[in-house]
């Protein structure tokens, strides 16, 4: 079988080589152009993402990439913040332009101001409330006939944090004494307190080396309140705290104890302190009730001028939640309870409060 050779001209070979080289050059040029254009496109995309508003049906949770989802969420948050700032500035300019004719500011809706009305809300001018105050267990303190004397103790085998909390609490309450429990039952401790003319017994309970409960028993006839304790901060843990408190009797502030139950708890706290505060010490003990949580703060104040007042926290700070109120002294088995917290029934409505 004869094989014939097909001659290939040099021009075709050159053309093929030239085409390959030209294709390579065009690809390189297009690559360079696309690289420069890609950077510009990315910058434009970022600007457009930042400037463009998100559609109303957009949901960040639909993005599966975690980093991308976080980035989009931060952009969305930043955009909302800008819109709020712009709206606030616009309203401020309108109010300044209108001057005295400006409409009153809108009151924001909160859980506190949307509170469900309670039938037991105390009216200060009510004769029945005034009669109860004149004849209850605390009337002798508010009339200046009796001075409070407080005993503070702990549960069995207290840890260091609980002991330090009791010691600092004793510096806040005048005429308070700290004693170790030594394994005694409260039914044996209460008669000893009454024999030594103590008017209050405070027991600090702990769990896992942290204070978690407080029993506040008024002597000799009660009542007794049991609180849950949380968010305890000792003096060393408070930033920009002041020097230790002095021995002056502090002023007492009670906020938002509006119901009959709250009124009783407020008087229970107020009777811990002498009714003749020494204003020279400039110290204030505050019990602030908000959504049935009682926040305790201890401050020292100073008048800088006629309009400005500076305050400095002294500590300790903690939060109380009422669990039960019992008539008489402490008796866990046979005591008569005036009020007991039932979480699933009482906490069903978020806008209804007990204190």
Coordinates of C-alpha atoms in Angstrom, one line a residue:
X1 CA 0.0 0.0 0.0
X2 CA 1.5 3.3 -1.1
X3 CA 1.6 6.2 1.3
X4 CA 1.5 9.6 -0.2
X5 CA 2.9 12.6 1.6
X6 CA 0.7 15.7 1.8
X7 CA 2.9 18.8 1.6
X8 CA 2.1 21.5 4.2
X9 CA 3.1 25.0 3.3
X10 CA 5.1 27.1 5.7
X11 CA 2.5 29.8 5.5
X12 CA -0.2 27.6 7.2
X13 CA 2.2 26.6 9.9
X14 CA 3.0 30.2 10.6
X15 CA -0.6 31.1 10.5
X16 CA -1.4 28.5 13.1
X17 CA 1.5 29.6 15.3
X18 CA 0.4 33.2 14.9
X19 CA -3.2 32.4 15.8
X20 CA -2.1 30.6 19.0
X21 CA 0.1 33.4 20.0
X22 CA -2.6 36.0 19.3
X23 CA -5.1 33.9 21.2
X24 CA -2.7 33.9 24.2
X25 CA -2.2 37.6 24.0
X26 CA -5.9 38.3 23.8
X27 CA -6.6 36.0 26.7
X28 CA -3.9 37.8 28.8
X29 CA -5.3 41.2 27.8
X30 CA -8.9 40.1 28.6
X31 CA -7.6 38.7 31.9
X32 CA -6.0 42.0 32.9
X33 CA -9.1 43.9 31.9
X34 CA -11.3 41.5 33.8
X35 CA -9.0 41.8 36.9
X36 CA -9.2 45.5 36.9
X37 CA -12.9 45.5 36.2
X38 CA -13.5 42.9 38.9
X39 CA -12.0 45.1 41.6
X40 CA -14.2 48.1 40.4
X41 CA -17.2 45.8 40.3
X42 CA -16.6 44.6 43.9
X43 CA -16.2 48.2 45.1
X44 CA -19.4 49.2 43.4
X45 CA -21.2 46.2 44.8
X46 CA -20.1 47.0 48.3
X47 CA -21.3 50.6 47.9
X48 CA -24.6 49.5 46.4
X49 CA -25.1 47.0 49.2
X50 CA -24.5 49.6 51.8
X51 CA -26.6 52.2 50.1
X52 CA -29.5 50.1 48.8
X53 CA -32.3 49.2 51.2
X54 CA -33.1 45.6 51.8
X55 CA -36.4 44.3 50.4
X56 CA -39.2 43.8 53.0
X57 CA -39.3 40.1 52.4
X58 CA -35.6 39.7 53.0
X59 CA -34.7 37.4 55.9
X60 CA -31.1 37.1 57.1
X61 CA -31.7 33.7 58.5
X62 CA -32.2 32.3 55.0
X63 CA -28.5 32.8 54.2
X64 CA -26.7 29.6 54.8
X65 CA -23.1 30.9 54.9
X66 CA -22.4 31.9 58.5
X67 CA -19.9 34.7 57.6
X68 CA -22.0 36.1 54.9
X69 CA -25.1 36.0 57.2
X70 CA -23.2 37.8 59.9
X71 CA -22.0 40.5 57.5
X72 CA -25.5 41.0 56.1
X73 CA -27.0 41.2 59.6
X74 CA -24.5 43.9 60.6
X75 CA -25.2 45.9 57.5
X76 CA -28.9 45.6 58.1
X77 CA -28.5 46.7 61.7
X78 CA -26.3 49.6 60.7
X79 CA -28.8 50.8 58.1
X80 CA -31.6 50.7 60.7
X81 CA -29.5 52.7 63.1
X82 CA -28.8 55.3 60.4
X83 CA -32.5 55.6 59.7
X84 CA -33.3 56.1 63.4
X85 CA -30.7 58.8 63.7
X86 CA -31.9 60.6 60.7
X87 CA -35.5 60.5 61.9
X88 CA -34.4 61.7 65.4
X89 CA -32.5 64.7 63.9
X90 CA -35.4 65.6 61.7
X91 CA -37.8 65.6 64.7
X92 CA -35.3 67.7 66.7
X93 CA -35.1 70.3 63.9
X94 CA -38.8 70.5 63.6
X95 CA -39.2 70.9 67.4
X96 CA -36.6 73.7 67.4
X97 CA -38.3 75.4 64.5
X98 CA -41.7 75.3 66.2
X99 CA -40.4 76.3 69.6
X100 CA -43.3 76.5 72.2
X101 CA -45.8 75.4 69.6
X102 CA -44.1 72.0 69.3
X103 CA -46.3 69.0 70.1
X104 CA -45.5 67.1 73.3
X105 CA -43.0 64.2 73.1
X106 CA -44.4 60.8 72.6
X107 CA -44.2 58.5 75.6
X108 CA -42.7 55.1 74.6
X109 CA -44.6 52.0 75.4
X110 CA -43.0 49.9 78.1
X111 CA -44.2 47.0 80.2
X112 CA -44.3 49.3 83.3
X113 CA -46.6 52.0 81.8
X114 CA -48.8 49.3 80.2
X115 CA -49.3 47.7 83.6
X116 CA -52.6 46.0 84.3
X117 CA -54.5 47.9 87.0
X118 CA -54.5 46.1 90.4
X119 CA -57.5 46.5 92.7
X120 CA -55.2 46.5 95.8
X121 CA -53.3 49.6 94.7
X122 CA -52.7 51.8 97.7
X123 CA -54.2 55.3 97.9
X124 CA -52.2 57.5 100.3
X125 CA -55.3 59.4 101.4
X126 CA -57.3 56.2 102.2
X127 CA -58.5 56.1 105.8
X128 CA -58.3 52.3 106.0
X129 CA -54.6 52.4 104.9
X130 CA -53.8 55.1 107.4
X131 CA -55.5 53.1 110.2
X132 CA -53.5 50.0 109.3
X133 CA -50.3 51.9 109.3
X134 CA -51.1 53.3 112.8
X135 CA -51.8 49.8 114.2
X136 CA -49.5 47.4 112.4
X137 CA -46.2 45.8 113.8
X138 CA -44.0 48.7 112.4
X139 CA -45.9 51.6 113.9
X140 CA -43.6 51.9 116.9
X141 CA -40.6 52.3 114.6
X142 CA -42.1 55.1 112.5
X143 CA -43.3 56.9 115.7
X144 CA -39.8 56.8 117.1
X145 CA -40.6 54.6 120.1
X146 CA -38.3 51.7 119.1
X147 CA -34.9 51.7 117.5
X148 CA -34.1 48.7 115.3
X149 CA -31.5 46.2 116.3
X150 CA -30.6 43.6 113.6
X151 CA -29.0 40.2 113.8
X152 CA -27.5 38.8 110.6
X153 CA -26.6 35.2 110.3
X154 CA -26.1 32.6 107.5
X155 CA -26.9 29.0 106.7
X156 CA -24.7 26.2 108.1
X157 CA -21.0 26.2 107.1
X158 CA -21.0 29.4 105.0
X159 CA -18.3 30.0 102.4
X160 CA -16.2 33.1 102.1
X161 CA -18.3 35.0 99.7
X162 CA -21.4 34.7 101.8
X163 CA -19.5 35.7 104.9
X164 CA -18.2 38.8 103.2
X165 CA -21.6 39.7 101.9
X166 CA -23.0 39.5 105.5
X167 CA -20.2 41.7 106.8
X168 CA -20.8 44.3 104.1
X169 CA -24.5 44.2 104.7
X170 CA -23.9 45.0 108.4
X171 CA -22.0 48.2 107.4
X172 CA -25.1 49.4 105.5
X173 CA -27.7 48.7 108.2
X174 CA -27.0 50.6 111.4
X175 CA -26.9 48.7 114.7
X176 CA -26.5 45.3 112.9
X177 CA -24.5 42.4 114.3
X178 CA -23.2 39.3 112.4
X179 CA -23.2 36.0 114.2
X180 CA -22.3 32.5 112.9
X181 CA -25.1 30.0 112.8
X182 CA -23.3 27.1 114.5
X183 CA -25.8 24.5 113.3
X184 CA -28.7 25.9 115.3
X185 CA -32.3 25.7 114.0
X186 CA -34.1 28.9 113.4
X187 CA -36.8 28.0 115.9
X188 CA -34.0 28.0 118.6
X189 CA -32.3 31.1 117.2
X190 CA -35.5 33.3 117.3
X191 CA -36.2 33.0 121.1
X192 CA -32.5 33.9 121.8
X193 CA -32.9 37.0 119.5
X194 CA -36.1 38.1 121.3
X195 CA -34.4 37.7 124.7
X196 CA -31.5 39.9 123.6
X197 CA -33.9 42.6 122.3
X198 CA -33.2 42.1 118.6
X199 CA -36.0 43.5 116.4
X200 CA -34.9 41.8 113.1
X201 CA -33.4 38.5 112.1
X202 CA -31.8 38.2 108.6
X203 CA -30.7 34.8 107.4
X204 CA -28.6 34.6 104.2
X205 CA -28.7 31.2 102.5
X206 CA -26.3 30.0 99.9
X207 CA -26.0 27.5 97.1
X208 CA -22.8 26.4 95.4
X209 CA -20.8 29.0 97.5
X210 CA -23.0 31.9 96.2
X211 CA -25.8 33.7 98.2
X212 CA -29.1 32.8 96.8
X213 CA -31.8 33.4 99.5
X214 CA -32.7 35.8 102.3
X215 CA -35.2 35.3 105.2
X216 CA -36.2 38.6 106.7
X217 CA -38.0 38.0 110.1
X218 CA -39.5 40.8 112.1
X219 CA -39.4 40.2 115.9
X220 CA -41.1 39.3 118.1
X221 CA -44.4 38.9 116.3
X222 CA -43.5 38.8 112.6
X223 CA -44.1 39.0 109.7
X224 CA -41.5 36.9 107.9
X225 CA -40.6 37.4 104.2
X226 CA -38.6 35.0 102.1
X227 CA -36.7 36.4 99.1
X228 CA -34.6 34.9 96.3
X229 CA -31.2 36.7 96.0
X230 CA -29.4 37.2 92.7
X231 CA -26.8 39.4 91.0
X232 CA -24.8 39.9 94.2
X233 CA -21.9 42.3 93.7
X234 CA -19.4 42.9 96.5
X235 CA -17.5 46.2 96.9
X236 CA -14.4 44.9 95.2
X237 CA -16.4 43.9 92.1
X238 CA -18.0 47.4 91.6
X239 CA -16.1 49.7 89.2
X240 CA -15.5 53.3 90.3
X241 CA -16.7 52.6 93.8
X242 CA -16.3 55.1 96.6
X243 CA -14.6 54.6 100.0
X244 CA -16.3 52.5 102.6
X245 CA -19.5 53.8 104.2
X246 CA -19.4 55.8 107.4
X247 CA -21.4 55.0 110.6
X248 CA -24.0 57.7 109.8
X249 CA -27.6 56.6 109.5
X250 CA -28.5 56.6 105.8
X251 CA -31.6 57.9 104.1
X252 CA -34.0 55.3 102.7
X253 CA -35.7 55.5 99.4
X254 CA -38.6 53.2 98.5
X255 CA -39.8 53.2 94.8
X256 CA -42.9 51.7 93.2
X257 CA -44.3 49.7 96.1
X258 CA -47.8 50.6 95.1
X259 CA -50.1 47.6 96.1
X260 CA -51.1 46.5 99.6
X261 CA -48.5 43.7 99.4
X262 CA -45.9 46.0 98.1
X263 CA -46.8 48.6 100.8
X264 CA -46.2 45.9 103.5
X265 CA -42.8 44.9 102.0
X266 CA -41.8 48.5 101.8
X267 CA -42.5 49.1 105.5
X268 CA -40.7 45.9 106.3
X269 CA -37.6 47.3 104.6
X270 CA -38.0 50.8 106.0
X271 CA -38.2 49.5 109.6
X272 CA -34.7 48.1 109.2
X273 CA -33.2 51.6 109.4
X274 CA -33.5 54.3 112.1
X275 CA -36.1 56.9 111.3
X276 CA -33.8 59.9 112.0
X277 CA -31.3 59.9 109.1
X278 CA -28.1 61.8 109.5
X279 CA -27.8 64.0 106.4
X280 CA -24.2 64.8 107.2
X281 CA -23.2 61.4 106.0
X282 CA -24.8 61.9 102.6
X283 CA -25.6 58.2 102.3
X284 CA -28.7 56.7 100.6
X285 CA -30.1 53.2 100.7
X286 CA -32.4 52.6 97.8
X287 CA -35.0 49.8 97.3
X288 CA -36.3 50.1 93.8
X289 CA -39.2 47.8 92.7
X290 CA -39.5 47.2 89.0
X291 CA -41.6 44.3 87.6
X292 CA -41.6 42.7 91.0
X293 CA -37.8 42.6 91.2
X294 CA -36.4 44.7 94.1
X295 CA -33.0 46.3 93.3
X296 CA -30.9 47.4 96.2
X297 CA -28.2 50.1 95.8
X298 CA -26.2 52.1 98.3
X299 CA -24.8 55.5 97.3
X300 CA -23.1 58.6 98.6
X301 CA -24.1 61.9 97.0
X302 CA -22.6 65.4 96.8
X303 CA -24.0 68.7 95.6
X304 CA -21.7 70.1 92.9
X305 CA -23.8 73.2 92.4
X306 CA -27.5 74.3 92.6
X307 CA -28.5 72.0 89.6
X308 CA -26.0 69.2 89.5
X309 CA -25.6 66.3 92.0
X310 CA -22.9 63.7 91.9
X311 CA -23.4 60.1 93.2
X312 CA -20.9 57.4 93.9
X313 CA -21.9 53.8 94.6
X314 CA -20.5 52.3 97.8
X315 CA -21.9 48.7 97.5
X316 CA -22.9 46.0 98.0
X317 CA -25.6 45.6 95.3
X318 CA -28.1 42.8 94.9
X319 CA -31.5 41.9 93.6
X320 CA -34.4 40.4 95.5
X321 CA -37.5 38.5 94.3
X322 CA -40.3 37.9 96.9
X323 CA -41.2 34.2 97.2
X324 CA -43.5 34.3 100.3
X325 CA -44.9 36.4 103.1
X326 CA -45.8 34.7 106.3
X327 CA -47.6 35.8 109.4
X328 CA -45.7 35.6 112.7
X329 CA -42.2 34.4 113.0
X330 CA -40.5 31.8 110.8
X331 CA -42.4 28.4 110.8
X332 CA -42.0 26.4 107.6
X333 CA -44.5 23.6 108.6
X334 CA -47.3 25.2 110.5
X335 CA -47.0 28.9 109.6
X336 CA -49.8 30.9 108.1
X337 CA -48.9 32.4 104.7
X338 CA -50.4 35.7 103.6
X339 CA -48.9 35.4 100.1
X340 CA -47.0 32.7 98.1
X341 CA -45.5 33.1 94.7
X342 CA -47.1 30.8 92.1
X343 CA -45.0 31.2 89.0
X344 CA -47.1 29.5 86.4
X345 CA -50.3 31.3 87.5
X346 CA -49.0 34.7 88.5
X347 CA -46.4 35.1 85.7
X348 CA -48.8 34.2 82.9
X349 CA -49.5 37.9 82.1
X350 CA -46.3 39.9 81.7
X351 CA -48.1 43.2 82.4
X352 CA -49.5 42.2 85.8
X353 CA -47.4 42.7 88.9
X354 CA -47.9 41.9 92.5
X355 CA -45.9 44.6 94.3

